[in-house]
mmCIF file of C-alpha atoms in Angstrom:
data_model
loop_
_atom_site.group_PDB
_atom_site.id
_atom_site.type_symbol
_atom_site.label_atom_id
_atom_site.label_comp_id
_atom_site.label_asym_id
_atom_site.label_seq_id
_atom_site.Cartn_x
_atom_site.Cartn_y
_atom_site.Cartn_z
ATOM 1 C CA MET A 1 68.641 107.157 75.122
ATOM 2 C CA GLY A 2 65.919 104.509 74.736
ATOM 3 C CA TYR A 3 65.519 103.537 78.356
ATOM 4 C CA GLY A 4 63.465 104.636 81.362
ATOM 5 C CA PHE A 5 59.851 105.681 81.810
ATOM 6 C CA TYR A 6 57.911 108.813 82.493
ATOM 7 C CA GLN A 7 54.360 109.307 83.746
ATOM 8 C CA GLY A 8 52.347 110.374 80.738
ATOM 9 C CA HIS A 9 48.715 109.791 81.722
ATOM 10 C CA THR A 10 46.764 109.275 84.915
ATOM 11 C CA PHE A 11 43.309 107.882 85.702
ATOM 12 C CA GLY A 12 41.081 108.616 88.652
ATOM 13 C CA GLY A 13 39.499 105.896 90.738
ATOM 14 C CA SER A 14 40.534 102.274 91.108
ATOM 15 C CA PRO A 15 39.227 100.139 88.241
ATOM 16 C CA THR A 16 39.620 96.401 88.738
ATOM 17 C CA PRO A 17 40.788 94.713 86.657
ATOM 18 C CA VAL A 18 42.261 96.389 83.545
ATOM 19 C CA HIS A 19 42.263 94.521 80.212
ATOM 20 C CA VAL A 20 44.776 95.539 77.548
ATOM 21 C CA GLY A 21 44.189 95.135 73.810
ATOM 22 C CA ASP A 22 44.339 97.005 70.512
ATOM 23 C CA TYR A 23 40.599 97.562 70.202
ATOM 24 C CA ASN A 24 40.701 99.841 67.151
ATOM 25 C CA GLY A 25 43.548 98.211 65.220
ATOM 26 C CA ASP A 26 45.825 101.261 65.074
ATOM 27 C CA GLY A 27 48.842 99.413 66.483
ATOM 28 C CA LYS A 28 48.611 101.068 69.917
ATOM 29 C CA ASP A 29 47.210 99.213 72.901
ATOM 30 C CA ASP A 30 44.046 100.504 74.538
ATOM 31 C CA LEU A 31 42.437 99.844 77.923
ATOM 32 C CA LEU A 32 39.167 98.166 78.899
ATOM 33 C CA ILE A 33 38.298 98.992 82.494
ATOM 34 C CA ASN A 34 35.402 98.683 84.890
ATOM 35 C CA TYR A 35 34.879 100.604 88.134
ATOM 36 C CA GLY A 36 31.976 98.425 89.227
ATOM 37 C CA ASP A 37 29.485 101.293 88.844
ATOM 38 C CA SER A 38 26.394 101.733 86.649
ATOM 39 C CA THR A 39 28.462 102.889 83.658
ATOM 40 C CA GLY A 40 29.976 99.436 83.363
ATOM 41 C CA PHE A 41 32.851 98.962 80.929
ATOM 42 C CA ARG A 42 34.803 101.911 79.609
ATOM 43 C CA VAL A 43 37.183 101.623 76.676
ATOM 44 C CA PHE A 44 40.018 104.140 76.648
ATOM 45 C CA TYR A 45 41.684 104.405 73.250
ATOM 46 C CA ALA A 46 45.335 105.435 72.982
ATOM 47 C CA ASN A 47 45.583 108.788 71.226
ATOM 48 C CA ALA A 48 47.432 109.380 67.966
ATOM 49 C CA SER A 49 50.557 110.718 69.666
ATOM 50 C CA GLY A 50 50.744 107.723 72.003
ATOM 51 C CA THR A 51 50.932 109.956 75.085
ATOM 52 C CA GLY A 52 47.463 109.499 76.558
ATOM 53 C CA PHE A 53 44.007 107.968 76.265
ATOM 54 C CA THR A 54 40.496 109.086 75.374
ATOM 55 C CA GLN A 55 37.328 107.380 76.599
ATOM 56 C CA GLY A 56 35.512 106.390 73.454
ATOM 57 C CA TYR A 57 33.067 103.623 74.349
ATOM 58 C CA THR A 58 30.988 102.454 77.284
ATOM 59 C CA LEU A 59 28.988 99.300 77.870
ATOM 60 C CA ALA A 60 26.614 99.161 80.820
ATOM 61 C CA TRP A 61 27.466 95.598 81.815
ATOM 62 C CA SER A 62 29.276 94.516 84.926
ATOM 63 C CA ALA A 63 30.716 91.090 84.081
ATOM 64 C CA THR A 64 33.811 90.289 86.106
ATOM 65 C CA ASN A 65 35.153 87.556 83.799
ATOM 66 C CA VAL A 66 36.709 88.999 80.646
ATOM 67 C CA TRP A 67 39.022 87.460 78.034
ATOM 68 C CA VAL A 68 40.613 89.481 75.243
ATOM 69 C CA GLY A 69 41.535 88.212 71.763
ATOM 70 C CA ASP A 70 41.107 88.916 68.070
ATOM 71 C CA PHE A 71 38.442 86.294 67.524
ATOM 72 C CA ASN A 72 37.619 87.163 63.900
ATOM 73 C CA GLY A 73 41.111 88.012 62.662
ATOM 74 C CA ASP A 74 40.376 91.572 61.538
ATOM 75 C CA GLY A 75 43.339 93.095 63.385
ATOM 76 C CA LYS A 76 41.218 94.571 66.170
ATOM 77 C CA ASP A 77 40.925 92.921 69.552
ATOM 78 C CA ASP A 78 37.524 91.760 70.722
ATOM 79 C CA PHE A 79 36.488 90.507 74.136
ATOM 80 C CA MET A 80 34.515 87.659 75.629
ATOM 81 C CA ILE A 81 32.597 87.967 78.886
ATOM 82 C CA ASN A 82 30.626 85.693 81.161
ATOM 83 C CA TYR A 83 28.115 86.601 83.861
ATOM 84 C CA GLY A 84 27.664 83.051 85.073
ATOM 85 C CA ASP A 85 24.050 83.023 83.842
ATOM 86 C CA THR A 86 22.256 80.740 81.379
ATOM 87 C CA THR A 87 23.390 82.790 78.380
ATOM 88 C CA GLY A 88 26.972 81.820 79.145
ATOM 89 C CA PHE A 89 29.670 83.440 77.025
ATOM 90 C CA ARG A 90 29.057 86.602 75.061
ATOM 91 C CA VAL A 91 31.605 87.573 72.410
ATOM 92 C CA LEU A 92 31.715 91.257 71.553
ATOM 93 C CA TYR A 93 33.503 92.060 68.311
ATOM 94 C CA ALA A 94 35.139 95.409 67.614
ATOM 95 C CA ASN A 95 33.276 97.178 64.823
ATOM 96 C CA ALA A 96 34.784 98.133 61.456
ATOM 97 C CA ALA A 97 35.243 101.752 62.476
ATOM 98 C CA GLY A 98 37.146 100.716 65.596
ATOM 99 C CA ASN A 99 35.025 102.834 67.930
ATOM 100 C CA GLY A 100 32.643 100.316 69.464
ATOM 101 C CA PHE A 101 31.569 96.692 69.797
ATOM 102 C CA ALA A 102 28.665 94.466 68.810
ATOM 103 C CA GLN A 103 27.588 91.202 70.471
ATOM 104 C CA ASN A 104 27.517 88.697 67.635
ATOM 105 C CA TYR A 105 27.941 85.378 69.376
ATOM 106 C CA THR A 106 26.829 83.578 72.526
ATOM 107 C CA LEU A 107 27.782 80.178 73.887
ATOM 108 C CA ALA A 108 25.689 78.671 76.691
ATOM 109 C CA TRP A 109 28.628 77.140 78.564
ATOM 110 C CA SER A 110 29.947 77.989 82.011
ATOM 111 C CA PRO A 111 33.388 76.385 82.404
ATOM 112 C CA THR A 112 35.574 76.955 85.430
ATOM 113 C CA THR A 113 38.723 77.842 83.483
ATOM 114 C CA VAL A 114 39.304 79.603 80.143
ATOM 115 C CA TYR A 115 42.447 80.462 78.147
ATOM 116 C CA VAL A 116 42.770 82.315 74.844
ATOM 117 C CA GLY A 117 45.235 81.495 72.052
ATOM 118 C CA ASP A 118 45.466 80.971 68.287
ATOM 119 C CA PHE A 119 45.807 77.204 68.428
ATOM 120 C CA ASN A 120 45.548 76.477 64.698
ATOM 121 C CA GLY A 121 47.567 79.450 63.450
ATOM 122 C CA ASP A 122 44.890 80.950 61.212
ATOM 123 C CA GLY A 123 45.193 84.463 62.669
ATOM 124 C CA LYS A 124 41.986 84.155 64.676
ATOM 125 C CA ASP A 125 42.072 83.569 68.413
ATOM 126 C CA ASP A 126 40.438 80.446 69.801
ATOM 127 C CA PHE A 127 39.901 79.366 73.396
ATOM 128 C CA ALA A 128 40.513 76.395 75.653
ATOM 129 C CA LEU A 129 38.080 75.682 78.453
ATOM 130 C CA ASN A 130 37.668 73.173 81.236
ATOM 131 C CA TYR A 131 34.644 72.226 83.364
ATOM 132 C CA GLY A 132 36.602 70.016 85.737
ATOM 133 C CA ASP A 133 34.823 66.936 84.358
ATOM 134 C CA ALA A 134 36.099 63.726 82.737
ATOM 135 C CA THR A 135 36.316 65.303 79.281
ATOM 136 C CA GLY A 136 39.004 67.673 80.491
ATOM 137 C CA TRP A 137 40.114 70.408 78.100
ATOM 138 C CA ARG A 138 37.909 71.437 75.203
ATOM 139 C CA PHE A 139 39.572 73.438 72.424
ATOM 140 C CA VAL A 140 37.055 75.652 70.651
ATOM 141 C CA TYR A 141 38.245 77.193 67.378
ATOM 142 C CA SER A 142 37.042 80.419 65.794
ATOM 143 C CA THR A 143 35.566 80.006 62.333
ATOM 144 C CA GLY A 144 36.021 83.706 61.608
ATOM 145 C CA SER A 145 32.332 84.139 60.786
ATOM 146 C CA ASN A 146 31.189 85.123 64.283
ATOM 147 C CA SER A 147 31.041 81.529 65.448
ATOM 148 C CA PHE A 148 33.165 78.783 67.029
ATOM 149 C CA ALA A 149 33.445 75.018 66.720
ATOM 150 C CA GLN A 150 34.796 72.498 69.254
ATOM 151 C CA LEU A 151 37.379 70.485 67.310
ATOM 152 C CA HIS A 152 39.537 68.842 69.954
ATOM 153 C CA THR A 153 39.385 67.526 73.514
ATOM 154 C CA ARG A 154 42.238 66.471 75.753
ATOM 155 C CA PRO A 155 41.912 64.741 79.155
ATOM 156 C CA GLY A 156 43.201 66.665 82.136
ATOM 157 C CA GLY A 157 42.059 68.373 85.292
ATOM 158 C CA VAL A 158 41.704 72.077 85.920
ATOM 159 C CA THR A 159 45.440 72.761 85.912
ATOM 160 C CA PRO A 160 46.890 76.155 84.908
ATOM 161 C CA LEU A 161 48.250 76.335 81.366
ATOM 162 C CA THR A 162 51.000 78.592 80.056
ATOM 163 C CA ILE A 163 50.189 79.394 76.444
ATOM 164 C CA ASP A 164 52.609 80.599 73.760
ATOM 165 C CA ASP A 165 54.029 79.557 70.393
ATOM 166 C CA TYR A 166 56.950 77.546 71.758
ATOM 167 C CA ASN A 167 58.241 76.152 68.459
ATOM 168 C CA GLY A 168 57.677 79.224 66.292
ATOM 169 C CA ASP A 169 55.325 77.601 63.775
ATOM 170 C CA GLY A 170 52.592 80.224 64.172
ATOM 171 C CA ARG A 171 50.333 78.004 66.294
ATOM 172 C CA ASP A 172 49.975 78.445 70.045
ATOM 173 C CA ASP A 173 51.007 75.505 72.213
ATOM 174 C CA PHE A 174 50.741 75.005 75.958
ATOM 175 C CA LEU A 175 52.893 74.049 78.921
ATOM 176 C CA ILE A 176 51.210 72.124 81.751
ATOM 177 C CA ASN A 177 52.135 70.530 85.080
ATOM 178 C CA TYR A 178 49.946 68.071 87.002
ATOM 179 C CA GLY A 179 52.225 67.994 90.027
ATOM 180 C CA ASP A 180 53.305 64.410 89.344
ATOM 181 C CA ALA A 181 56.713 62.827 88.725
ATOM 182 C CA THR A 182 56.668 63.676 85.015
ATOM 183 C CA GLY A 183 56.718 67.384 85.828
ATOM 184 C CA TRP A 184 56.326 69.812 82.954
ATOM 185 C CA ARG A 185 54.809 68.732 79.680
ATOM 186 C CA ALA A 186 55.119 70.866 76.543
ATOM 187 C CA VAL A 187 52.177 70.046 74.289
ATOM 188 C CA TYR A 188 52.460 71.350 70.731
ATOM 189 C CA SER A 189 49.635 72.194 68.364
ATOM 190 C CA VAL A 190 49.621 70.313 65.078
ATOM 191 C CA GLY A 191 46.609 72.197 63.694
ATOM 192 C CA THR A 192 43.352 70.972 65.195
ATOM 193 C CA SER A 193 44.947 68.600 67.694
ATOM 194 C CA PHE A 194 47.983 68.469 69.981
ATOM 195 C CA LYS A 195 50.959 66.221 70.595
ATOM 196 C CA GLN A 196 53.194 66.055 73.666
ATOM 197 C CA TYR A 197 56.799 66.437 72.521
ATOM 198 C CA TRP A 198 58.774 67.394 75.600
ATOM 199 C CA THR A 199 58.821 66.775 79.346
ATOM 200 C CA ARG A 200 60.991 68.101 82.144
ATOM 201 C CA SER A 201 61.011 66.873 85.734
ATOM 202 C CA TRP A 202 61.013 70.227 87.457
ATOM 203 C CA GLY A 203 58.575 70.678 90.323
ATOM 204 C CA ALA A 204 55.149 72.232 90.099
ATOM 205 C CA ARG A 205 56.496 75.772 90.391
ATOM 206 C CA PRO A 206 57.214 77.690 87.181
ATOM 207 C CA PRO A 207 60.601 76.805 85.640
ATOM 208 C CA GLY A 208 63.334 79.220 86.634
ATOM 209 C CA ARG A 209 62.437 79.209 90.348
ATOM 210 C CA ALA A 210 63.736 76.966 93.090
ATOM 211 C CA THR A 211 61.854 73.684 93.294
ATOM 212 C CA SER A 212 61.365 71.051 95.958
ATOM 213 C CA THR A 213 62.617 68.282 93.656
ATOM 214 C CA ALA A 214 66.170 66.999 93.369
ATOM 215 C CA THR A 215 66.521 68.574 89.919
ATOM 216 C CA ALA A 216 66.700 72.343 90.219
ATOM 217 C CA ALA A 217 66.039 74.761 87.393
ATOM 218 C CA PRO A 218 69.117 76.407 85.871
ATOM 219 C CA THR A 219 70.256 79.563 87.624
ATOM 220 C CA SER A 220 71.624 81.170 84.450
ATOM 221 C CA ARG A 221 69.173 82.658 82.003
ATOM 222 C CA SER A 222 71.429 82.248 78.968
ATOM 223 C CA THR A 223 70.064 79.996 76.251
ATOM 224 C CA THR A 224 73.183 77.806 76.420
ATOM 225 C CA ALA A 225 72.763 77.162 80.138
ATOM 226 C CA ILE A 226 69.052 76.532 79.758
ATOM 227 C CA LEU A 227 69.507 73.946 77.033
ATOM 228 C CA ALA A 228 72.339 72.269 78.905
ATOM 229 C CA ALA A 229 70.122 71.920 81.971
ATOM 230 C CA SER A 230 67.436 70.414 79.736
ATOM 231 C CA ALA A 231 69.677 67.682 78.338
ATOM 232 C CA SER A 232 67.986 64.947 80.386
ATOM 233 C CA SER A 233 64.501 65.867 79.233
ATOM 234 C CA THR A 234 62.402 63.645 77.001
ATOM 235 C CA GLY A 235 62.845 64.816 73.429
ATOM 236 C CA ALA A 236 64.644 67.911 72.200
ATOM 237 C CA ALA A 237 63.768 71.157 73.928
ATOM 238 C CA PRO A 238 63.615 74.008 71.404
ATOM 239 C CA ALA A 239 65.561 77.077 72.506
ATOM 240 C CA GLY A 240 62.430 79.201 72.281
ATOM 241 C CA LEU A 241 60.497 76.954 74.654
ATOM 242 C CA VAL A 242 62.759 77.034 77.681
ATOM 243 C CA ALA A 243 64.119 80.521 77.104
ATOM 244 C CA ARG A 244 60.645 82.042 76.948
ATOM 245 C CA VAL A 245 59.431 80.185 80.010
ATOM 246 C CA LEU A 246 62.402 81.232 82.107
ATOM 247 C CA ARG A 247 62.192 84.820 80.954
ATOM 248 C CA GLY A 248 58.498 84.945 81.763
ATOM 249 C CA ASP A 249 57.654 86.337 78.342
ATOM 250 C CA PRO A 250 53.869 86.042 77.871
ATOM 251 C CA ARG A 251 52.054 87.796 75.051
ATOM 252 C CA HIS A 252 50.069 90.600 76.597
ATOM 253 C CA ARG A 253 47.372 90.422 73.933
ATOM 254 C CA ARG A 254 46.531 86.824 74.778
ATOM 255 C CA GLU A 255 45.492 87.122 78.361
ATOM 256 C CA GLN A 256 45.811 83.931 80.371
ATOM 257 C CA ARG A 257 43.251 84.752 83.025
ATOM 258 C CA ARG A 258 41.657 82.137 85.230
ATOM 259 C CA ARG A 259 38.264 82.622 86.786
#
């Protein structure tokens, strides 16, 4: 009938956390897990029938900070890890066969916050990072040749971002709230920089929940009600922006994990 779930595969132990991505590019999501033991990371690939997983790769590292993205645009998800040491970030790219990884890039930075997204729409995931200093956000773009280049900075403290393509142009944007009177700011990518196009004076909680401000978020989740409630915002609010935020519709492949 096309609805409901059944238990198709079980795992022993209690790995923490679990990182989802299509690590072999077959269109089925796989699992990257770590039990905290000497084996380190285990990659479980979804089988051909889509009813289970097979452990196909291990990496004897125990980094707790992991970000998943397709950083070279080959259709297979890679991952970036950080131990908090002087080496900083290590990017491990999925190999051509889709059965392993190779460390091809390091970046000697140790920011406090990292987010992954394709900010320039070239099909390769980039990342945004913040040290909590005066520079604020640094947007570091993948060149696709196993390297990255910092092309944009934007002032701002270590404030959680919600990343998605809110205007449907193929470039990831971000939604941010500093807890001030302006409320939510939707900041759109215009390639290698960003421009703030929309604000909404909801409180610091995610839109769609009750707030402590006089202006409450709409209770209906219909697009019509959402846009009507947004009529007093600065600029035009695209239907995709507010509807996605209220639905809570993040892209699983672009993990928005904070350290």
